[in-house]
Coordinates of C-alpha atoms and ligand atoms in Angstrom, one line a residue:
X1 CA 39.6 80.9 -74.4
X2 CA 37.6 78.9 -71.9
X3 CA 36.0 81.8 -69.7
X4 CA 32.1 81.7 -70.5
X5 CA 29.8 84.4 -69.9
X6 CA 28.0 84.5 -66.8
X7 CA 24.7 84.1 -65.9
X8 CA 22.7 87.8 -67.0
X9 CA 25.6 90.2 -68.2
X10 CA 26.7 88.8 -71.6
X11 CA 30.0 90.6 -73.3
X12 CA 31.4 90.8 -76.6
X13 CA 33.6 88.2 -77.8
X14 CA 36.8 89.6 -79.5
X15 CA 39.9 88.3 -80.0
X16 CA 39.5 85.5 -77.6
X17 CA 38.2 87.3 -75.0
X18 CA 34.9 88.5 -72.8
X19 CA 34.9 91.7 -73.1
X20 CA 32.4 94.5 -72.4
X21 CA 31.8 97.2 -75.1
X22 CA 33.9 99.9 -75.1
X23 CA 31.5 102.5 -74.1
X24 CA 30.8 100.9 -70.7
X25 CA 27.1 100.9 -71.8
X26 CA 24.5 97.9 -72.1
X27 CA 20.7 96.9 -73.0
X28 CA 17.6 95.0 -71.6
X29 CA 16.2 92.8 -73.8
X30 CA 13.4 91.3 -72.6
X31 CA 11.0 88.5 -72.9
X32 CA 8.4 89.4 -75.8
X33 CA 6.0 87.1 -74.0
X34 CA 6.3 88.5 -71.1
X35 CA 7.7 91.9 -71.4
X36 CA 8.2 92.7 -67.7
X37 CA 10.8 89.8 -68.0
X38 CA 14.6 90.7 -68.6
X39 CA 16.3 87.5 -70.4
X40 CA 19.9 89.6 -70.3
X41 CA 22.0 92.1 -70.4
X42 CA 24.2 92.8 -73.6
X43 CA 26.9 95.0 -74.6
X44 CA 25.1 98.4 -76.5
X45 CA 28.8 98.3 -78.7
X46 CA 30.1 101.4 -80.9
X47 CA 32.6 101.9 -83.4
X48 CA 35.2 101.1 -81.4
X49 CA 34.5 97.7 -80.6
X50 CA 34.0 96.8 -84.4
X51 CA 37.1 97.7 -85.0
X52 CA 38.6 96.0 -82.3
X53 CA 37.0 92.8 -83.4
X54 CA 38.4 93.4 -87.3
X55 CA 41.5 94.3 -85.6
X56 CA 41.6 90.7 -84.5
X57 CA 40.3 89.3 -87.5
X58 CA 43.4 90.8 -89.3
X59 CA 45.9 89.0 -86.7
X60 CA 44.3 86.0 -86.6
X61 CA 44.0 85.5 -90.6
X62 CA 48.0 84.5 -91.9
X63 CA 47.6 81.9 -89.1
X64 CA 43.7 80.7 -89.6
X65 CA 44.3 81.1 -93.7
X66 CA 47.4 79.0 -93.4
X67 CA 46.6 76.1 -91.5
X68 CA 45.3 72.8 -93.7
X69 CA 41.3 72.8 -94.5
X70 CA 40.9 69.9 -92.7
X71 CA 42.8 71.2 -89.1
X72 CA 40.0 73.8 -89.4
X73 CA 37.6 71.6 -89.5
X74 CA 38.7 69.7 -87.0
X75 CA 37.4 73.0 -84.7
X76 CA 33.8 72.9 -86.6
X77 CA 33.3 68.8 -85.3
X78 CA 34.1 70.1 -81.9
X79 CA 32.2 72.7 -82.2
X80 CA 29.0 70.8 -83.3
X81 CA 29.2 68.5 -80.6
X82 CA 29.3 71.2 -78.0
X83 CA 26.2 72.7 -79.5
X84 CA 24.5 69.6 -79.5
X85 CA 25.4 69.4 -75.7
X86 CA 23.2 72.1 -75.3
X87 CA 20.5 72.2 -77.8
X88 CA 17.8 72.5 -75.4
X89 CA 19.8 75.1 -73.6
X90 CA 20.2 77.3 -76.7
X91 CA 16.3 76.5 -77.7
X92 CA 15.0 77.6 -74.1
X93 CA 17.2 81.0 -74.6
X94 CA 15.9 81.3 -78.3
X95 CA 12.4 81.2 -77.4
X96 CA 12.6 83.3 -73.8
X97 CA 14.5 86.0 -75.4
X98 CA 12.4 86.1 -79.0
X99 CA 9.7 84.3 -78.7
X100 CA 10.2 81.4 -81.2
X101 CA 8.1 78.3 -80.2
X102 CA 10.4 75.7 -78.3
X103 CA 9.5 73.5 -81.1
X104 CA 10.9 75.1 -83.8
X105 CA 13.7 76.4 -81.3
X106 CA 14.7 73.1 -80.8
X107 CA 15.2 72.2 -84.3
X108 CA 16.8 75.2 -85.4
X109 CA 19.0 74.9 -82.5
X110 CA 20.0 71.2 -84.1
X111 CA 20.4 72.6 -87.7
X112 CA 22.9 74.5 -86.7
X113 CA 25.4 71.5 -85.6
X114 CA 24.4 70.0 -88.8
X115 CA 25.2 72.8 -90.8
X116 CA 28.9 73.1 -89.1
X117 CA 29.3 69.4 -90.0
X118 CA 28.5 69.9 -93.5
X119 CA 30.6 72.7 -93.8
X120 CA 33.4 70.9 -92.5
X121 CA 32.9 68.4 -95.4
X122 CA 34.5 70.8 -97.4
X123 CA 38.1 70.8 -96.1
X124 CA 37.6 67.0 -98.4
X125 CA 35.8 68.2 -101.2
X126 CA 37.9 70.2 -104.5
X127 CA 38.6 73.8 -104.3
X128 CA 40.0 74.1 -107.5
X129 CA 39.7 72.8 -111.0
X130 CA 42.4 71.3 -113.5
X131 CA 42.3 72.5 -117.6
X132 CA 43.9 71.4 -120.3
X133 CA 46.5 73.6 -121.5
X134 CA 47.0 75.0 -124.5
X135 CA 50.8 75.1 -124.7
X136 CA 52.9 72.0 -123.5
X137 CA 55.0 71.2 -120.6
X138 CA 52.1 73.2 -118.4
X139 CA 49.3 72.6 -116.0
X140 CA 46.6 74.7 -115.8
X141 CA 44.7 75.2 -112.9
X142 CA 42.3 77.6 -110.4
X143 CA 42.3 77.7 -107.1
X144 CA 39.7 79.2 -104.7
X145 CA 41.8 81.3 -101.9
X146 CA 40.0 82.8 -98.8
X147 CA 38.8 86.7 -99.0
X148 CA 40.3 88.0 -95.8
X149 CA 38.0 89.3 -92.8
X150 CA 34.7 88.9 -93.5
X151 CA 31.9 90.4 -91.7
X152 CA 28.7 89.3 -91.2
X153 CA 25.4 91.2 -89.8
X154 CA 22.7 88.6 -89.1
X155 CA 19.0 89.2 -88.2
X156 CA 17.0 87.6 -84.8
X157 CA 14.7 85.5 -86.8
X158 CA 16.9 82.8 -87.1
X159 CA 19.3 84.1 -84.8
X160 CA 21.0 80.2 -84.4
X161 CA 21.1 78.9 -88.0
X162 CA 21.8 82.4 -89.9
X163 CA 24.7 83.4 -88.0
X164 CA 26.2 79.4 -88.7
X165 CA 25.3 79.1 -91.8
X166 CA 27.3 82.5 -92.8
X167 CA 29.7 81.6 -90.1
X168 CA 30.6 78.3 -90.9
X169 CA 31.6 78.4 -95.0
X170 CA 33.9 81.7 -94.2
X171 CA 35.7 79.8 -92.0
X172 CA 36.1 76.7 -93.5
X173 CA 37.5 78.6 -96.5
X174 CA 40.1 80.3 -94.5
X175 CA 38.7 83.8 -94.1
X176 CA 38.3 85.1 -90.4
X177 CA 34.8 86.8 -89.1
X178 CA 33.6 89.6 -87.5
X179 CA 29.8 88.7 -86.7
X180 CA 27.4 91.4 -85.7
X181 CA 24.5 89.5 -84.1
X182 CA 20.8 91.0 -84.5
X183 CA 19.6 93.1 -81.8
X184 CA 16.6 91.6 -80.8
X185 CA 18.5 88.0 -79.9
X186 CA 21.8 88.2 -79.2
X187 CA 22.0 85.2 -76.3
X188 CA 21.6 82.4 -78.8
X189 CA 24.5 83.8 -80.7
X190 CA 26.8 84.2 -78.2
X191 CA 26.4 80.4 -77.4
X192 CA 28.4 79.4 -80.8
X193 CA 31.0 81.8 -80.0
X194 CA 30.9 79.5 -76.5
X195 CA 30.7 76.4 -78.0
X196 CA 33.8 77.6 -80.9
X197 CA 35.3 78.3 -77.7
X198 CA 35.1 75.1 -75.9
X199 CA 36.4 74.2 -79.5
X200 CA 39.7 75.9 -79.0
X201 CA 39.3 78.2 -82.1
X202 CA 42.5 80.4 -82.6
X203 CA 41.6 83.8 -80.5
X204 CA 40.5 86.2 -83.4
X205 CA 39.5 83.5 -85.7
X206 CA 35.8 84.7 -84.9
X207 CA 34.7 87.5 -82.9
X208 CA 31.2 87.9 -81.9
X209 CA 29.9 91.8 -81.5
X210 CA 26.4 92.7 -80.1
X211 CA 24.3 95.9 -80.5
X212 CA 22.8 98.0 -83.0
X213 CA 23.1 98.0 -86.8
X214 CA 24.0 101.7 -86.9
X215 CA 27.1 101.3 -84.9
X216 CA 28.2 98.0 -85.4
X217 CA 26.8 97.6 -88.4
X218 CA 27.9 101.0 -90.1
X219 CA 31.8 100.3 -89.1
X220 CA 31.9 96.9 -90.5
X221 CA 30.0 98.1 -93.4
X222 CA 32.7 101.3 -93.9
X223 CA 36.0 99.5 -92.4
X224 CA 38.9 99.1 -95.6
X225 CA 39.7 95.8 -93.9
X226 CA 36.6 93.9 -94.3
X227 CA 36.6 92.3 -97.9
X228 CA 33.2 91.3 -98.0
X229 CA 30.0 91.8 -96.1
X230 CA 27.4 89.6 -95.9
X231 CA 23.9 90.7 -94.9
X232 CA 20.4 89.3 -93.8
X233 CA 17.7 91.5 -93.0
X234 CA 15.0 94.1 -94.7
X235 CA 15.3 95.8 -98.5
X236 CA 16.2 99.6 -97.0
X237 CA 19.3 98.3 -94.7
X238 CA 20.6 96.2 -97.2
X239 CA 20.4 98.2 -100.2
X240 CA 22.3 101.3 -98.2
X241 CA 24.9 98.6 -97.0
X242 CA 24.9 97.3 -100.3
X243 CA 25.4 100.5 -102.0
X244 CA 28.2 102.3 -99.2
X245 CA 30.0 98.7 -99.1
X246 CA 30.1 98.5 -103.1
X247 CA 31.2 101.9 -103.4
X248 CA 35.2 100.8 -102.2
X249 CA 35.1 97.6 -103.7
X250 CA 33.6 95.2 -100.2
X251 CA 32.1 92.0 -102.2
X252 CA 27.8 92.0 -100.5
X253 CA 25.5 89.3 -100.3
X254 CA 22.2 90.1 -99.7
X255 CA 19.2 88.2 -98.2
X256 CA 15.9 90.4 -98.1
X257 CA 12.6 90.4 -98.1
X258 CA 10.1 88.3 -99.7
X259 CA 6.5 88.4 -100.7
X260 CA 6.2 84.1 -101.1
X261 CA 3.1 83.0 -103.0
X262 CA 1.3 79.1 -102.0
X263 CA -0.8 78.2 -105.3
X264 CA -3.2 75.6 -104.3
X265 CA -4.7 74.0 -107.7
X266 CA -8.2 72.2 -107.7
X267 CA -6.4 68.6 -108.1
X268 CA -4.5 69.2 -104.6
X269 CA -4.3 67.0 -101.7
X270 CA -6.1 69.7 -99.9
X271 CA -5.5 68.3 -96.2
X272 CA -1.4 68.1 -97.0
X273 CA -1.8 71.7 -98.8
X274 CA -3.7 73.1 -95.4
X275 CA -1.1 71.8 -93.3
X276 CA 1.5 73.4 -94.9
X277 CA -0.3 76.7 -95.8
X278 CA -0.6 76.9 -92.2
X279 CA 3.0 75.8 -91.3
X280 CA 3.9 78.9 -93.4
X281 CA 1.9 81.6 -92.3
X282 CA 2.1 80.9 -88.9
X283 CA 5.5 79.5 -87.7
X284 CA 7.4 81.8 -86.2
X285 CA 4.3 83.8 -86.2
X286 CA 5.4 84.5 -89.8
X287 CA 8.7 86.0 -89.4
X288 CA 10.7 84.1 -91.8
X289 CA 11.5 85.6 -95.4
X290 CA 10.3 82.4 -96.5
X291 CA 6.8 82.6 -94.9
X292 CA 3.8 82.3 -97.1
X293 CA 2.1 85.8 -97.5
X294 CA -0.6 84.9 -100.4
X295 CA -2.5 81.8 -100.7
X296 CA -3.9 81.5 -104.3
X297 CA -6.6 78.9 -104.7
X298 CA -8.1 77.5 -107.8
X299 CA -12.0 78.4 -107.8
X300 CA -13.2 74.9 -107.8
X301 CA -11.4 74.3 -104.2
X302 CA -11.6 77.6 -102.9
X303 CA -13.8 77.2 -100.6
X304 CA -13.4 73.9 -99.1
X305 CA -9.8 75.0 -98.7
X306 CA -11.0 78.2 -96.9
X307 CA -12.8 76.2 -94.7
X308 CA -10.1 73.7 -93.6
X309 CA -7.2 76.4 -93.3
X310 CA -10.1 78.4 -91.1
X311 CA -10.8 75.1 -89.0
X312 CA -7.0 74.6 -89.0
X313 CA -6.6 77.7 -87.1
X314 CA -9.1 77.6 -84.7
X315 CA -7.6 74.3 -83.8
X316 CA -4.0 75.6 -83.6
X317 CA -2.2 76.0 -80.3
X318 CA -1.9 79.6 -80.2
X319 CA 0.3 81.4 -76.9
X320 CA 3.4 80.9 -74.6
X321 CA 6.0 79.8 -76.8
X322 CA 8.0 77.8 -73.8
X323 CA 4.9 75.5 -74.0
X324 CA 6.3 72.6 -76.2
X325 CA 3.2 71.8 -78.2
X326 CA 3.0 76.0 -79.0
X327 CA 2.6 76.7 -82.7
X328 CA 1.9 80.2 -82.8
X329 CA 3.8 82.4 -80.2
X330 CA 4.4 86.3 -79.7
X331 CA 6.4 88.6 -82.4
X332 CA 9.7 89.6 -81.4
X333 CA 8.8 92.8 -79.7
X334 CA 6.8 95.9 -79.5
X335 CA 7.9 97.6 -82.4
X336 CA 7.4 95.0 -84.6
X337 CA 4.2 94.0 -82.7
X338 CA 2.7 97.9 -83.7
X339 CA 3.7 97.9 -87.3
X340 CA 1.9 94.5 -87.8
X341 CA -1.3 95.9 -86.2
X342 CA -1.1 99.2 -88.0
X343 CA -0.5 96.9 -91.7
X344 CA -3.8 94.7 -90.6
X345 CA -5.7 98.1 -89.8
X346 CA -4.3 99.4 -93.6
X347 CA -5.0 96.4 -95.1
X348 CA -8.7 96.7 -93.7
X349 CA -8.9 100.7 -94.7
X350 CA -8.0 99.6 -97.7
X351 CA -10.8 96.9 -98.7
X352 CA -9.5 93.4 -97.5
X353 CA -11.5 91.5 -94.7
X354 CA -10.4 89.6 -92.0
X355 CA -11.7 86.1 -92.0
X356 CA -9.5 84.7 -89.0
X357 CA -7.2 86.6 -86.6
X358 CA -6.4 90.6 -86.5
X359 CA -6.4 90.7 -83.0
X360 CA -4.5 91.0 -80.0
X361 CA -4.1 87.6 -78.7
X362 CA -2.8 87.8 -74.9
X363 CA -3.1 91.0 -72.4
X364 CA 1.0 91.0 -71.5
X365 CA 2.2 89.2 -74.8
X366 CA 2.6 90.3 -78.2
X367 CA 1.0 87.9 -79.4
X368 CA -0.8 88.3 -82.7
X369 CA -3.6 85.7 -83.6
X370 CA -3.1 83.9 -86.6
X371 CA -4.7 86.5 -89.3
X372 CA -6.0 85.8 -93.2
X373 CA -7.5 88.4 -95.1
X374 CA -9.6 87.8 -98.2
X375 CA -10.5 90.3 -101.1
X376 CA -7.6 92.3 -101.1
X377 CA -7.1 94.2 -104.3
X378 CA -3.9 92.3 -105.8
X379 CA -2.3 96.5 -105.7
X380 CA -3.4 96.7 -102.4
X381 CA -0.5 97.2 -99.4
X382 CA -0.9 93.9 -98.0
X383 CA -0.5 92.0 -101.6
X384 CA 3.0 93.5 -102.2
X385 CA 4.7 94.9 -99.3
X386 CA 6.1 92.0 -96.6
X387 CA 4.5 92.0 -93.3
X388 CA 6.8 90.7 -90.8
X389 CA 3.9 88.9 -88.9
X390 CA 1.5 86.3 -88.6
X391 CA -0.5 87.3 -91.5
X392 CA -1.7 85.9 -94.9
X393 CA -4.6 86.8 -97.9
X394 CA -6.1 83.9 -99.7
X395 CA -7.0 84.8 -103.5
X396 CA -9.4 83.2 -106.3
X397 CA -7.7 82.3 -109.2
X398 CA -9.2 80.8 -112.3
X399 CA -6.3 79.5 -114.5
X400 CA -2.9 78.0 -114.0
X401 CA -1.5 81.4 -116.5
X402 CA -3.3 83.7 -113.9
X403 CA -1.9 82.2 -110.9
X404 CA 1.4 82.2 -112.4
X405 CA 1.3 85.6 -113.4
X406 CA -0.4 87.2 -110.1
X407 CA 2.1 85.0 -108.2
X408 CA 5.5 86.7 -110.1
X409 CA 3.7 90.1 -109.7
X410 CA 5.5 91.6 -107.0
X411 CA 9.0 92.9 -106.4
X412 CA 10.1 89.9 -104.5
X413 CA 11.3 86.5 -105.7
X414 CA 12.2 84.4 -102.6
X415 CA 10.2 81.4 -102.3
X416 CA 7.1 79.5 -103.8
X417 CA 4.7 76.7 -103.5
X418 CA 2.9 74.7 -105.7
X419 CA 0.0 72.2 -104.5
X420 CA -0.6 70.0 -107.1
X421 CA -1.0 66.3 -108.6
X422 CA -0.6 67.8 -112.2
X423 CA 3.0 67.6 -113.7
X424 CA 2.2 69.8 -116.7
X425 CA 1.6 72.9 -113.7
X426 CA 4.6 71.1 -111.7
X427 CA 6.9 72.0 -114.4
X428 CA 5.5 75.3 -115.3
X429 CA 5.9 76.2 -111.6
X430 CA 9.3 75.1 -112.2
X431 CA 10.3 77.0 -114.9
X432 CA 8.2 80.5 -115.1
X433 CA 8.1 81.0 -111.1
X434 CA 10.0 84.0 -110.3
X435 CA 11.5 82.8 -107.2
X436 CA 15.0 81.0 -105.9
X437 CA 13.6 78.3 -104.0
X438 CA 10.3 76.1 -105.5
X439 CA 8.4 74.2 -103.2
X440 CA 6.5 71.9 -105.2
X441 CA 3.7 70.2 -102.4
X442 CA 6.0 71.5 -99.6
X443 CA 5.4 74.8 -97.6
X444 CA 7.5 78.1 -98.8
X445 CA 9.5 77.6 -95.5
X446 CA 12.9 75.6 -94.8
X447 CA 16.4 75.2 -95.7
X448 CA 18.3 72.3 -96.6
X449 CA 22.0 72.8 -95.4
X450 CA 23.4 71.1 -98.2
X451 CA 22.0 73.5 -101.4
X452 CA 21.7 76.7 -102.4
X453 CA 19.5 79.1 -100.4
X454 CA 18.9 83.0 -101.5
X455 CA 16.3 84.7 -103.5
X456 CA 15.7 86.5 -107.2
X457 CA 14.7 90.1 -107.6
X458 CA 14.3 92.3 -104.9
X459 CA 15.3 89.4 -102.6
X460 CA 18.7 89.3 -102.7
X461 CA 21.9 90.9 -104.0
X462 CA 25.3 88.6 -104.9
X463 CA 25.5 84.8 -104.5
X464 CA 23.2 82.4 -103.3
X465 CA 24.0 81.3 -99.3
X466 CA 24.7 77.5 -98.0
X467 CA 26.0 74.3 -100.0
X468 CA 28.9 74.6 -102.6
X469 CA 27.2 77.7 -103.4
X470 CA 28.7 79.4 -100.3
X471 CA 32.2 79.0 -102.1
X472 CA 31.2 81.5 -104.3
X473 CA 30.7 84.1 -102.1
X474 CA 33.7 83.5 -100.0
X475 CA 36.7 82.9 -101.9
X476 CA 38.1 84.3 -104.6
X477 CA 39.1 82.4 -107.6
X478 CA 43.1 82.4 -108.6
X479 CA 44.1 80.8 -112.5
X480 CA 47.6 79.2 -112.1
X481 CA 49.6 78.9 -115.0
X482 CA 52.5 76.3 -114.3
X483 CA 55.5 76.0 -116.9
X484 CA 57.6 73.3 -116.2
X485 CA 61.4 74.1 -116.0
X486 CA 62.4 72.8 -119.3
X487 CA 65.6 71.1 -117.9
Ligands
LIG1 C1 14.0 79.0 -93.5 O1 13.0 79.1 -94.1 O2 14.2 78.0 -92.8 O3 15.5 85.3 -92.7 C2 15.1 79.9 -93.6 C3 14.9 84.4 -93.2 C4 15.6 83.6 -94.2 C5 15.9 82.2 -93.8 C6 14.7 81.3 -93.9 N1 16.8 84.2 -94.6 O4 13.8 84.1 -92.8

């Protein structure tokens, strides 16, 4: 349980162990900012190796399932601290292997301690309620039991705080985990199955599997012994999972895409709504599900927004992402880097204009300047379909009704923002805006650990992530009838 991985040659973690994938084989990933640059060498793992890793899921659940809530959460406070130990450890491998500023690195890095200390709040909190029963001599009750193995296939973007925050309410519930970590970022997922570890987690309690969705992925997403799946990445993969998982009775959660409007209204604090315009678009060089992809601005402001978001860009700190005061670094990798190009090129073929960005930004990077298009056609590619990418369109709007209803046009239904000093368009935002998290003077961005997370429409599938909401997903509610001997 204590062996770590060595310095460039990472392995799987399965039942307690290190151990290499089954096929002997392996991949590069390398630095997105500089590509030449190899940041590790991972497991490429088949079949075989997600089914070892249910394997010992299945032994390790009487045991983990059994135990008191609170003795397993005496692992999770052991395991935040050794995260903490190594924040800036995990932050400098986040950003080296995707490209995520060390800013933002460092603070996902931190959520995820958080997030295992709040979870382990619920071995004190009720897992069950009491009715009234409607015979005597009885008590009437539900209890929430754990699912079983649970596997869990979670994408690079966040590759710290999405594989915790599934992580963390399975186990606290009593289920054991099979994790398939996105292919793209591996390292910084391994490190919790270190630090869990250090912890002294049962071996098989949670076992850690890297390599590509359609190995890994497709076993876990087929294997009778995994009861439910949960799922974070794009609308295509989750909808097959969703659809071959369903199919023999696996419980699916889904977290997808999303297309997040930013509605700036004339009365807005226009310096607070640029700041966070920009902190939307451009994080992460835009690849969050939560990053703002159309900025709709009331007529009146339109312009003097335009020009502070434009002079807000010029001014940003734009390049290598290991630089601390980086706020706009390269996209994951060249894939990804192509298909944004190609989807500022259609969005240009098909009428929109580029007012900042839509270039290359650095010769060996792939690094994307920070891009807005105006005039694009509300039908047009880049007004519905998400670009994973630093890119955003700003749109006129005339009315509060319009910009509700051009904001709710779109398949998607993740996040929203309102700017706004008006509480009559405040609580229209809040109850005719077609999305699962509402951001009202906030950016569409960021998760609180503590409340439900997840998306409407085409954005998700099943029950919201994080807070109590998590217990939904990952137990399974029992109604206990208890007559009293009558003598
Ligand atoms: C956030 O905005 O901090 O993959 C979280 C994503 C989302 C998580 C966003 N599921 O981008």
């Amino acid at each position: 349980m204590t062996e770590t991985v060595s310095a460039t040659t990472f392995r799987n973690f399965i039942g307690g162990k290190w151990s290499a994938s089954a096929s002997g084989e392996s991949y590069e990933k390398r630095n997105p900012w500089r590509p030449d640059e190899v940041t590790g060498v991972y497991a490429a793992s088949i079949a075989d190796d997600a089914i070892a890793a249910v394997e010992a899921a299945v032994d390790a659940f009487p045991s983990w399932s059994a135990l008191p809530a609170p003795a397993r959460a005496a692992f999770f406070f052991k395991a935040a601290d050794a995260i903490e130990a190594r924040v800036e450890q995990i932050a400098q491998d986040m950003t080296a292997e995707m490209g995520k500023p060390l800013r933002e690195a460092r603070m996902e890095s931190a959520r995820a301690a958080t997030i295992l200390r709040y979870s382990a709040g619920e071995a004190y909190r009720p897992a069950g309620e009491v009715y009234e029963p409607s015979v005597g001599n009885q008590t009437l009750y539900t209890r929430r039991r754990p699912l079983g193995v649970v596997g869990l296939i979670t994408p690079w973007n966040f590759p710290v705080a999405i594989p915790v925050w599934k992580l963390a309410p399975a186990l606290i519930y009593g289920n054991t985990v099979v994790l398939k970590l996105g292919f793209e970022a591996p390292r910084t997922g391994l490190h919790i199955a270190e630090c869990f570890a250090e912890a002294g987690l049962p071996a098989g309690v949670l076992n850690v599997v890297t390599g590509s969705g359609s190995t890994v992925g497709a076993e876990l997403v087929s294997n009778r012994h995994v009861r439910a799946l949960s799922f974070t990445g794009s609308v295509a993969v989750g909808h097959a999972v969703r659809n071959e998982a369903t199919a023999r009775n696996c419980r699916v959660q889904l977290e997808l895409g999303g297309h997040n409007p930013f509605i700036v209204m004339a009365d807005a604090e226009l310096d607070r709504a640029t700041e966070a315009a920009f902190a939307g678009a451009f994080w992460s060089a835009g690849q969050k599900c939560t990053a703002t992809r159309r900025i709709l601005v009331q007529d009146a402001v339109y312009d003097a927004f335009r020009e502070r978001l434009l002079a807000r860009i010029a001014a940003a700190k734009v390049g290598d992402p290991a630089d601390p005061v980086t706020e706009v670094g390269p996209v994951v990798a060249a894939g990804p880097f192509e298909e944004i190009m190609t989807a500022i090129e259609r969005g240009k073929g098909e009428g929109g204009t580029v007012a900042a960005g839509g270039v290359r930004a650095d010769d060996r990077g792939y690094l994307i300047a920070p891009t807005v298009f105006e005039n694009v056609a509300d039908d047009a590619f880049l007004s519905c379909e998400e670009v994973f990418g630093p890119v955003t369109s700003l749109y006129r709007f005339s009315t509060l009704d319009e910009a509700l209803g051009r904001a709710n046009a779109v398949e998607f239904g993740l996040s929203a923002a309102i700017f706004t000093r008006d509480l009559h368009a405040t609580q229209r935002f809040a109850n005719e805006l077609q999305a699962g998290i509402l951001h009202i003077n906030s950016q569409t961005a960021g998760a609180d650990v503590h409340v439900p997370f997840g998306g409407l429409k085409n954005s998700a599938w099943g029950p919201h992530e994080q807070g109590r909401a998590a217990m939904e997903f990952y137990t399974e509610t029992v109604t206990v009838y208890q007559d009293a001997p009558l003598g």
